[in-house]
mmCIF file of C-alpha atoms and ligand atoms in Angstrom:
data_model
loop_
_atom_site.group_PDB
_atom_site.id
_atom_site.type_symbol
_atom_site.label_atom_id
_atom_site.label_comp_id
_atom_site.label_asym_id
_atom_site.label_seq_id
_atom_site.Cartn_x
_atom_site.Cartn_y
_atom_site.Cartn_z
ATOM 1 C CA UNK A 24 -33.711 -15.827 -140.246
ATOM 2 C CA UNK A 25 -34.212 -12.955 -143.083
ATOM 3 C CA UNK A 26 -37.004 -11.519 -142.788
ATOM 4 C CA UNK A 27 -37.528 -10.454 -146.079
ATOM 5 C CA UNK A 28 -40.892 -12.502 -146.777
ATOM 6 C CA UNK A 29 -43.020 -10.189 -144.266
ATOM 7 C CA UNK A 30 -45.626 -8.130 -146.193
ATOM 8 C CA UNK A 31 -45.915 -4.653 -145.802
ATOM 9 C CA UNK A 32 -49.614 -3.288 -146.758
ATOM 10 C CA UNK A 33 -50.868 0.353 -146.176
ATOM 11 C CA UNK A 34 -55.057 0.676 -145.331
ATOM 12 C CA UNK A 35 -56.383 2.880 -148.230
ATOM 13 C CA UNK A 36 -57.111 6.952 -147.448
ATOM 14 C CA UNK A 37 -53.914 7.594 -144.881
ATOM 15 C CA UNK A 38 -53.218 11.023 -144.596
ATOM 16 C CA UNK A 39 -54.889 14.296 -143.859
ATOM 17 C CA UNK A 40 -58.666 14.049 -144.067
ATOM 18 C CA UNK A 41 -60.423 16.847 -145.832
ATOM 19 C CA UNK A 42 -60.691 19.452 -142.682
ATOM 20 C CA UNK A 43 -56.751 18.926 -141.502
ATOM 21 C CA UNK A 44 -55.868 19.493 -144.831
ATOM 22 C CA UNK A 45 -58.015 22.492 -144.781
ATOM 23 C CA UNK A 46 -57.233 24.061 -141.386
ATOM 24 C CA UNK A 47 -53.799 23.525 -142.556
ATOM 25 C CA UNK A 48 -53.868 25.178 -145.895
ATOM 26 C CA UNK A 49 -55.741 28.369 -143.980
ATOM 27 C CA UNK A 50 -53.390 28.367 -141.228
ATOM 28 C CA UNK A 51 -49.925 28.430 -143.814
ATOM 29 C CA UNK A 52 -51.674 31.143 -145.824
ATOM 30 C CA UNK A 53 -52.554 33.406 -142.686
ATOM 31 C CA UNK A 54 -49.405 32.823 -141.533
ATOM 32 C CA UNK A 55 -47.095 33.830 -144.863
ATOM 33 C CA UNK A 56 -49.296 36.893 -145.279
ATOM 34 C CA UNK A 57 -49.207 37.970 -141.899
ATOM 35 C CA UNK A 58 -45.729 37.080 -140.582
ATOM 36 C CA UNK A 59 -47.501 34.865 -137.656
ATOM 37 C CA UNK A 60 -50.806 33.672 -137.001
ATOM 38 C CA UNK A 61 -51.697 32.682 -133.281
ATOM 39 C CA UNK A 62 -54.711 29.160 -132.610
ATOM 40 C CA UNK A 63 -56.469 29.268 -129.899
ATOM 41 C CA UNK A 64 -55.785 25.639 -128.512
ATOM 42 C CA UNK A 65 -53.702 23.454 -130.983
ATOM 43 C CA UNK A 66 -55.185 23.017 -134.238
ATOM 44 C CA UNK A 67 -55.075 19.580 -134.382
ATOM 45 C CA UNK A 68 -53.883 16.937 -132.231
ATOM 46 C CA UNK A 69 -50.866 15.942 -134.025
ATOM 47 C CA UNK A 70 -47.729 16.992 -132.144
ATOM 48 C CA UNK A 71 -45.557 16.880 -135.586
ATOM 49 C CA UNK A 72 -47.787 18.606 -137.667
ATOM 50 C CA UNK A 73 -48.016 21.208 -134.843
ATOM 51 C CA UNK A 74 -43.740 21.574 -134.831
ATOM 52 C CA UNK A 75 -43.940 22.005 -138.980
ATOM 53 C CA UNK A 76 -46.571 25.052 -138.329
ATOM 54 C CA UNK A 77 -44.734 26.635 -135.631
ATOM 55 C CA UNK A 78 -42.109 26.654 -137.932
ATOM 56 C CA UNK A 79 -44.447 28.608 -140.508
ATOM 57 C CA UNK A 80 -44.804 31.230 -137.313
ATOM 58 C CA UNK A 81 -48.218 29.290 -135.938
ATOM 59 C CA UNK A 82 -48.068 29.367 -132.295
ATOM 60 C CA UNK A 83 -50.834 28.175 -129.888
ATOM 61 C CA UNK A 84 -52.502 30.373 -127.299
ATOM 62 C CA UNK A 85 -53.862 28.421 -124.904
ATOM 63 C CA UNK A 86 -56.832 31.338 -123.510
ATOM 64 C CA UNK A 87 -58.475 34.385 -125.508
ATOM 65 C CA UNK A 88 -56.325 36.271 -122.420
ATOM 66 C CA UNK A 89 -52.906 34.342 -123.825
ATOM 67 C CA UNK A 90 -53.587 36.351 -127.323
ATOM 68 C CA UNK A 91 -51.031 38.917 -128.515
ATOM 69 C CA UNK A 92 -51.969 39.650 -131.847
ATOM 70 C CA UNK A 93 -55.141 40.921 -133.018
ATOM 71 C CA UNK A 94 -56.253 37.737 -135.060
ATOM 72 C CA UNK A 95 -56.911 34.584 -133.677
ATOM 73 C CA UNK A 96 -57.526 31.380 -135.438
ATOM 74 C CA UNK A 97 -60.080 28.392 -134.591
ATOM 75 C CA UNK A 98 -58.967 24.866 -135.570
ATOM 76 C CA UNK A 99 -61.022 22.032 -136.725
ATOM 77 C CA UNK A 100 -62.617 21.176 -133.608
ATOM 78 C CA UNK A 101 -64.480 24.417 -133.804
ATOM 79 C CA UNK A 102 -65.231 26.172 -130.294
ATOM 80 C CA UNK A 103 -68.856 27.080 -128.800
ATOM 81 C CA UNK A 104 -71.059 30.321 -129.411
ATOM 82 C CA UNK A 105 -69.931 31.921 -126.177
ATOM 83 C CA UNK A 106 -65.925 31.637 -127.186
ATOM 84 C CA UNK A 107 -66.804 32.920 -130.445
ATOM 85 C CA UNK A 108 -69.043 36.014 -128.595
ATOM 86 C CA UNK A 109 -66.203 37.002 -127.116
ATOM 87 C CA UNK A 110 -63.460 36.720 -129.926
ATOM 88 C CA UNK A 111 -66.094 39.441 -131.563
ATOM 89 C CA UNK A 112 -66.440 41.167 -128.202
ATOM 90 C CA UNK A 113 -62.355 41.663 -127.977
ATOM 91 C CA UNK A 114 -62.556 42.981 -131.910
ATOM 92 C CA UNK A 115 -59.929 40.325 -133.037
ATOM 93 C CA UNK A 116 -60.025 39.020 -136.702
ATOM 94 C CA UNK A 117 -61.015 35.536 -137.243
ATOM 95 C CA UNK A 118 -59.476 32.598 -138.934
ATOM 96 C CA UNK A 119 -62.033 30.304 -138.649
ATOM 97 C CA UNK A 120 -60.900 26.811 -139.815
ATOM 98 C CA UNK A 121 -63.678 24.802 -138.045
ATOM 99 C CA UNK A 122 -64.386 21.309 -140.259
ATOM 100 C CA UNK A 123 -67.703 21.407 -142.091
ATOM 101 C CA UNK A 124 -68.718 18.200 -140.825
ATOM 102 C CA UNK A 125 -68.353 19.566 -136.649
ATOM 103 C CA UNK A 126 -70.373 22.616 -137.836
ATOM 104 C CA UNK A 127 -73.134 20.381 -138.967
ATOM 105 C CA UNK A 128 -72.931 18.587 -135.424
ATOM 106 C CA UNK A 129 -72.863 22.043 -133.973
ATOM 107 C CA UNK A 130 -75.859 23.261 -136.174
ATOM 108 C CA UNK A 131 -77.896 20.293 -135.602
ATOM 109 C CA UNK A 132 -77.466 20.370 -131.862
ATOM 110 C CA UNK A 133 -78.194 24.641 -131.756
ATOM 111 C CA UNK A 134 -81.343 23.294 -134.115
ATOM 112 C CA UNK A 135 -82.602 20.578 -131.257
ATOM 113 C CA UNK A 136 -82.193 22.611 -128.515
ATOM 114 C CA UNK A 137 -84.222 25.779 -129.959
ATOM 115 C CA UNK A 138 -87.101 22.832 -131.005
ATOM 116 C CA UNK A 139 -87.116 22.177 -127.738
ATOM 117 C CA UNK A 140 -85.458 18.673 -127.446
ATOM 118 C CA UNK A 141 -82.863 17.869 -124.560
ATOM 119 C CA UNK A 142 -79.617 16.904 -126.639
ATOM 120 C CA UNK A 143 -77.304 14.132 -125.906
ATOM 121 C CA UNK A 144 -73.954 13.988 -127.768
ATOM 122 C CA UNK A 145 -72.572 10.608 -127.787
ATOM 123 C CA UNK A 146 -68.618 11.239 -127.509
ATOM 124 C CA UNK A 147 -66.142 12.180 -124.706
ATOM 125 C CA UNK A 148 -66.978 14.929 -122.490
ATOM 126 C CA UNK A 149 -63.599 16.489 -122.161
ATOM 127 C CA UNK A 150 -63.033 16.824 -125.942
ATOM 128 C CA UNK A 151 -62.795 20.212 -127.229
ATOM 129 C CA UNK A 152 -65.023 19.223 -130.270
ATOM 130 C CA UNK A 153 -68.179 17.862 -127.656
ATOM 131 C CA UNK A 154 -67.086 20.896 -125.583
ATOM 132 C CA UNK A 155 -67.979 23.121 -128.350
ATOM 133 C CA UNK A 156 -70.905 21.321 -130.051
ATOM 134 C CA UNK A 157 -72.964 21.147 -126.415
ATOM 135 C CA UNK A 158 -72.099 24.357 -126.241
ATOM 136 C CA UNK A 159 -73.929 25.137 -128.968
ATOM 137 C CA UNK A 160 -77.106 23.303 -127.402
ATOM 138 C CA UNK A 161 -77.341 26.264 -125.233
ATOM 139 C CA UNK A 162 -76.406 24.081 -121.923
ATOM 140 C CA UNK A 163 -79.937 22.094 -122.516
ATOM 141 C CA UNK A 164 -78.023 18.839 -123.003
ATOM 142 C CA UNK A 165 -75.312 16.178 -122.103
ATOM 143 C CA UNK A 166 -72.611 14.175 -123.732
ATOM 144 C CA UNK A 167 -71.602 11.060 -122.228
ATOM 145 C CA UNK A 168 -70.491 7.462 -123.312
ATOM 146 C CA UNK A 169 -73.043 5.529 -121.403
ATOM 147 C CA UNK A 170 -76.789 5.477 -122.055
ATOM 148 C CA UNK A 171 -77.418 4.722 -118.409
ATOM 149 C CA UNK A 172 -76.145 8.245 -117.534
ATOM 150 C CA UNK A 173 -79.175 9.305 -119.700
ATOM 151 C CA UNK A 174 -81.537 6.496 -117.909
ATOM 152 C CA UNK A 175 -80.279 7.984 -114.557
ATOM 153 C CA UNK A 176 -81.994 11.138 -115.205
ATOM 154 C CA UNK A 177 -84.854 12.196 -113.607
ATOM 155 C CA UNK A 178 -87.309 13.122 -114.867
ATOM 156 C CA UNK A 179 -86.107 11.468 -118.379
ATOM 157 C CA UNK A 180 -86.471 14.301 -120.729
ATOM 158 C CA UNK A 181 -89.649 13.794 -122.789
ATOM 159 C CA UNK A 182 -87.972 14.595 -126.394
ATOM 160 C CA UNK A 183 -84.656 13.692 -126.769
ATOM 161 C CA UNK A 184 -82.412 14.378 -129.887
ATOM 162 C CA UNK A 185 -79.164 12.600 -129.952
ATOM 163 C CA UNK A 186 -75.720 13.506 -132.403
ATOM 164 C CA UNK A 187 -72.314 11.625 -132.302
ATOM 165 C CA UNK A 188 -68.822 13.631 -131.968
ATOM 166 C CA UNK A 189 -67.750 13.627 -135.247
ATOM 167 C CA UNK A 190 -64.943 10.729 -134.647
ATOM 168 C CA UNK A 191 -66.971 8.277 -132.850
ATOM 169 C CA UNK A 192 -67.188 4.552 -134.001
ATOM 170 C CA UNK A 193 -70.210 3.682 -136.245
ATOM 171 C CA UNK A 194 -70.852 0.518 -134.647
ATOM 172 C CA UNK A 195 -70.721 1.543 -130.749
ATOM 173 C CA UNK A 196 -72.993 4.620 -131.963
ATOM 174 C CA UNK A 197 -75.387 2.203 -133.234
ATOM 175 C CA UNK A 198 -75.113 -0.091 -130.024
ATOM 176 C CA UNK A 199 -75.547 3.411 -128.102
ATOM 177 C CA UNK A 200 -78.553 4.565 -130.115
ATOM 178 C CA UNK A 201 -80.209 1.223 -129.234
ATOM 179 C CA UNK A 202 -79.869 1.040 -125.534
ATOM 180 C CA UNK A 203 -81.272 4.615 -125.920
ATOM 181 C CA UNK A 204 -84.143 3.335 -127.220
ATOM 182 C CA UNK A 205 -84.724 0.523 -124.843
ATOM 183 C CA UNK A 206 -84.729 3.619 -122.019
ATOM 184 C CA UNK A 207 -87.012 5.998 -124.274
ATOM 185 C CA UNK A 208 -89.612 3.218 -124.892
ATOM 186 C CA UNK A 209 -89.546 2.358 -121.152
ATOM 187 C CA UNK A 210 -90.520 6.045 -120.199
ATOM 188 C CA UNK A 211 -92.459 7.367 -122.953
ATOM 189 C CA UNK A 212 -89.849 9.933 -124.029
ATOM 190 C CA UNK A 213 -89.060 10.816 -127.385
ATOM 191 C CA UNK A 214 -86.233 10.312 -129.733
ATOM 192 C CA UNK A 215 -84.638 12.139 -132.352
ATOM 193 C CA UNK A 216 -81.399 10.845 -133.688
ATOM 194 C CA UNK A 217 -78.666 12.630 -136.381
ATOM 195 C CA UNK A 218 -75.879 10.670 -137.301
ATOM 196 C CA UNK A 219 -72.977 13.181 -137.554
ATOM 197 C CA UNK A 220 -70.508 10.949 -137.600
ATOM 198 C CA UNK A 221 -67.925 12.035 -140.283
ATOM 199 C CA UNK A 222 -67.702 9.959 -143.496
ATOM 200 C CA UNK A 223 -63.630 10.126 -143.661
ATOM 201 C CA UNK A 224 -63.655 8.825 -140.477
ATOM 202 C CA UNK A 225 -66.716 6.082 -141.180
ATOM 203 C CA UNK A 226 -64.279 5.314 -144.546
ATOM 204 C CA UNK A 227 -60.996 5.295 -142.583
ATOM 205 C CA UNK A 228 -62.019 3.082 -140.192
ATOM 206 C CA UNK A 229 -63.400 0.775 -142.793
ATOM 207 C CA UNK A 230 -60.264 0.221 -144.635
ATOM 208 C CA UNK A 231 -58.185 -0.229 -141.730
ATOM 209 C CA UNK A 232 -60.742 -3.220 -140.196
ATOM 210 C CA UNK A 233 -60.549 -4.614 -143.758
ATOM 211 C CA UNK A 234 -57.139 -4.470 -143.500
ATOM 212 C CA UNK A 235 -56.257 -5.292 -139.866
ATOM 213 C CA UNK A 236 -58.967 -8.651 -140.398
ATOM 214 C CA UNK A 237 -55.813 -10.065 -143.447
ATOM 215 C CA UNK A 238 -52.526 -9.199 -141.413
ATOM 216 C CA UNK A 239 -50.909 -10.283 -138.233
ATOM 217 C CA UNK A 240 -49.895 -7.481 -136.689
ATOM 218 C CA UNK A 241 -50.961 -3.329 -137.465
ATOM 219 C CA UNK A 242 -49.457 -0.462 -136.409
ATOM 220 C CA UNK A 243 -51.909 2.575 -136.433
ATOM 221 C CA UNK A 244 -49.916 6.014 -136.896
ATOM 222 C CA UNK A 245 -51.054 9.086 -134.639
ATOM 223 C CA UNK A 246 -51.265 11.222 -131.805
ATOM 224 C CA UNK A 247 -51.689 9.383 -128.589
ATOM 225 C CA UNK A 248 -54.268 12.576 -127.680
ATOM 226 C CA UNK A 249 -55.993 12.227 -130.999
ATOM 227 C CA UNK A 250 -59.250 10.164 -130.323
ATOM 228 C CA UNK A 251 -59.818 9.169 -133.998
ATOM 229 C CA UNK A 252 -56.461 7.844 -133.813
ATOM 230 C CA UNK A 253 -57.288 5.861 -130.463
ATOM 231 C CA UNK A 254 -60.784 4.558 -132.215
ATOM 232 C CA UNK A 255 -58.429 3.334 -135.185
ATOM 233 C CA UNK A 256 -56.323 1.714 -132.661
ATOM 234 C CA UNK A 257 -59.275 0.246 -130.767
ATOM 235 C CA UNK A 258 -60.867 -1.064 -133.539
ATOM 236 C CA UNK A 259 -57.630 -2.562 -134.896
ATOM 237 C CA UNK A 260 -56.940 -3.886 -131.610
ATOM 238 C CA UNK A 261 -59.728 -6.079 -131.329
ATOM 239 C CA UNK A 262 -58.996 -7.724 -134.858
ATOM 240 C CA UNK A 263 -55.454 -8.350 -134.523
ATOM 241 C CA UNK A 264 -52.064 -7.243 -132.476
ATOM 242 C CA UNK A 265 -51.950 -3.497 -132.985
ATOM 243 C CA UNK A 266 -49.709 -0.709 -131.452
ATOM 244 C CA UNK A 267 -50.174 2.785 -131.691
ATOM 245 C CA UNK A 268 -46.927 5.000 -132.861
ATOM 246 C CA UNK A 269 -46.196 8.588 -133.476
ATOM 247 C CA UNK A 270 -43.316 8.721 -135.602
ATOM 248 C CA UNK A 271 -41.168 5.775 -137.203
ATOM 249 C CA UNK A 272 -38.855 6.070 -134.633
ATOM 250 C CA UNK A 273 -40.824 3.977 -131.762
ATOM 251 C CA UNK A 274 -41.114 1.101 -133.742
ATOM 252 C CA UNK A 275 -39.159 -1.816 -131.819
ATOM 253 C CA UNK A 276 -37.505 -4.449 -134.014
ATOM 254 C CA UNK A 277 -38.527 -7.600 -132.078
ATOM 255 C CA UNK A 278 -41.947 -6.154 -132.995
ATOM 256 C CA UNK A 279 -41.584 -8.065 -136.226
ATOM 257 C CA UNK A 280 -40.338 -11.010 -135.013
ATOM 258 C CA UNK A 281 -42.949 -14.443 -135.685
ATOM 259 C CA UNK A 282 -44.905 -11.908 -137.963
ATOM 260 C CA UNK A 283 -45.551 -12.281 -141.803
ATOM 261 C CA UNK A 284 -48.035 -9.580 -142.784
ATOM 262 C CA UNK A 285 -47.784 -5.753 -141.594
ATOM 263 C CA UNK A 286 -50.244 -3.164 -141.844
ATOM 264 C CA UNK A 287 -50.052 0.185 -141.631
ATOM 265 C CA UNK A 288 -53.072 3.045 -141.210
ATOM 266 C CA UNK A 289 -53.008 6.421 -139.442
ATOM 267 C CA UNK A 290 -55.417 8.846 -138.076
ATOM 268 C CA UNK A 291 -57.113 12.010 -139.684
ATOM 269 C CA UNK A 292 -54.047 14.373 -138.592
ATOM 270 C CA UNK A 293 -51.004 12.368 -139.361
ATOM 271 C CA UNK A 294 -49.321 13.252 -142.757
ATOM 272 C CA UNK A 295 -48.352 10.960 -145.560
ATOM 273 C CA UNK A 296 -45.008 11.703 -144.607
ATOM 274 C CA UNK A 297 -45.338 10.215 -141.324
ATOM 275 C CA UNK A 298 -47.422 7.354 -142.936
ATOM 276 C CA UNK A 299 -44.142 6.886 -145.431
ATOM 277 C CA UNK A 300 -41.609 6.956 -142.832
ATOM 278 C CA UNK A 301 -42.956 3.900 -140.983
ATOM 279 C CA UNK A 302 -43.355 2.108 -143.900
ATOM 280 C CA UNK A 303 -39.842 3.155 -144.994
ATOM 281 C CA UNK A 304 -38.401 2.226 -141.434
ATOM 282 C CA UNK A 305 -40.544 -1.025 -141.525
ATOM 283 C CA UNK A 306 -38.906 -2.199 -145.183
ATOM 284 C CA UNK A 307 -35.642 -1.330 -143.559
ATOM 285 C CA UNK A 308 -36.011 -3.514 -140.107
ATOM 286 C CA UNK A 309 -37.330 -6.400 -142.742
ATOM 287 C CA UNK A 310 -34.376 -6.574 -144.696
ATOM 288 C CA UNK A 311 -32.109 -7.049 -141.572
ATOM 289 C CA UNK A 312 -31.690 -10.446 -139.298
ATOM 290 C CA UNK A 313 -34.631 -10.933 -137.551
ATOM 291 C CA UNK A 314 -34.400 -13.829 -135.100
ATOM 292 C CA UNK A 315 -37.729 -16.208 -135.867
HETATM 293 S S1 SF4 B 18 -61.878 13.919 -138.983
HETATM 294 FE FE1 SF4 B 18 -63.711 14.453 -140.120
HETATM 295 S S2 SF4 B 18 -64.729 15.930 -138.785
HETATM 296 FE FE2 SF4 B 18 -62.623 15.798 -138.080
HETATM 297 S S3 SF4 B 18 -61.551 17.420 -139.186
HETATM 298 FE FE3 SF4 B 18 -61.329 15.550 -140.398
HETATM 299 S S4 SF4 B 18 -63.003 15.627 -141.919
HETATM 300 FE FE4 SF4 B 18 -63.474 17.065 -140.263
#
């Protein structure tokens, strides 16, 4: 059978969101006036966008001790105040690329500590970007998934001010903030709650439910390390048949077959490009024979 009636619908706002476009704009200009530019970490967790900049003469080093040059730059994560103590105590330059939206997590948590609240940041503990805004609590906090970690503390904190990592879905922060309250109420603490979710995430992930609700079958474009590309894929995944891809290239024809409506979305660091090339490889698999 042809398959030339599937549809093939992009989500609305693919591509880089505001503070990849921005750490990457920073990053090519350090680099072409400079020669080189070293990160400390990758940038962003996009493994082709990473290739293109090393390329440009953007290389990663992994620890301050890894550093050859005497500038460094920070990617959009952002890092903690004792990393950034001693980039100034080692008298390297700074390239500082950190989102807007993870220094207003990282402010806000700095701002709940000082006022004396025990901060919890809802989002995944091993994430440089939670890494970096507890840091910034001044170690008077916790990030975890599961409110019940916070319920198994004891003594329960009496004032408690909770953030989100800036990626986080809107919905399972709200559940989140709610079972927080049940355990608050229950032991007379406190709470104080900041939504720092980001709003190209909150709108990304909007479009792509929207569109992943009309088709039947999505294919979310991203890093397999990049967690708002894993939320995008979650969220997609529990609304239709969704796989996650990095490049065009994994995308198996007998995916298609018994489907009639395709979506496409991607996360905050995949490129247009990347968003184009699937859609160019999907057109391409839809004009051959497709078995029904
Ligand atoms: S996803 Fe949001 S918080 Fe993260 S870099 Fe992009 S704009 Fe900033």
């Amino acid at each position: 059978m042809k398959s030339k009636n599937i549809k093939i619908e992009k989500a609305a706002g693919t591509g880089f969101c505001f503070g990849v476009r921005r750490a990457i704009t920073a990053l090519e200009k350090a680099a072409a006036e400079q020669g080189s530019i070293e990160t400390l970490g990758a940038v962003v967790h996009n493994r082709q966008v990473l290739q293109r900049l090393a390329g440009l003469g953007v290389t990663v080093a992994s620890t301050l001790d890894d550093v050859k040059g005497n500038t460094i730059a920070i990617g959009a994560h952002g890092v903690g105040p004792e990393v950034a103590g001693e980039i100034k105590s080692r008298n390297l330059k700074i390239v500082d690329t950190t989102c807007r939206f993870v220094h207003r997590a990282q402010s806000v948590a700095q701002r709940l500590s000082q006022s004396g609240f025990f901060v919890v940041v809802y989002g995944d503990v091993n994430h440089p970007e939670v890494k970096g805004i507890l840091a910034w609590a001044g170690g008077n906090g916790i990030a975890t998934l599961d409110a019940q970690q916070i319920a198994g503390l004891k003594p329960l904190p009496g004032y408690i001010g909770v953030v989100a990592q800036t990626t986080q879905i809107p919905a399972n922060f709200n559940q989140f903030i709610k079972d927080m309250v049940d355990i608050a109420l229950r032991r007379d603490s406190e709470l104080y709650i900041i939504d720092t979710i980001c709003h190209d995430i909150r709108r990304r992930q909007e479009s792509a439910q929207k569109l992943a609700n009309k088709v039947d079958l999505m294919l979310v474009v991203g890093d397999h390390t990049s967690a708002n590309t894993n939320r995008l894929a979650e969220l997609c995944g529990g609304l239709t048949k969704t796989y996650l891809i990095e490049t065009a290239a994994e995308i198996q024809p007998e995916w298609l077959k018994g489907h009639h409506h395709i979506g496409i979305t991607g996360g905050a660091s995949t490129s247009e490009d990347t968003i184009t090339e699937v859609q160019d490889r999907l057109e391409n698999l839809r004009n051959r024979s497709i078995p029904a």
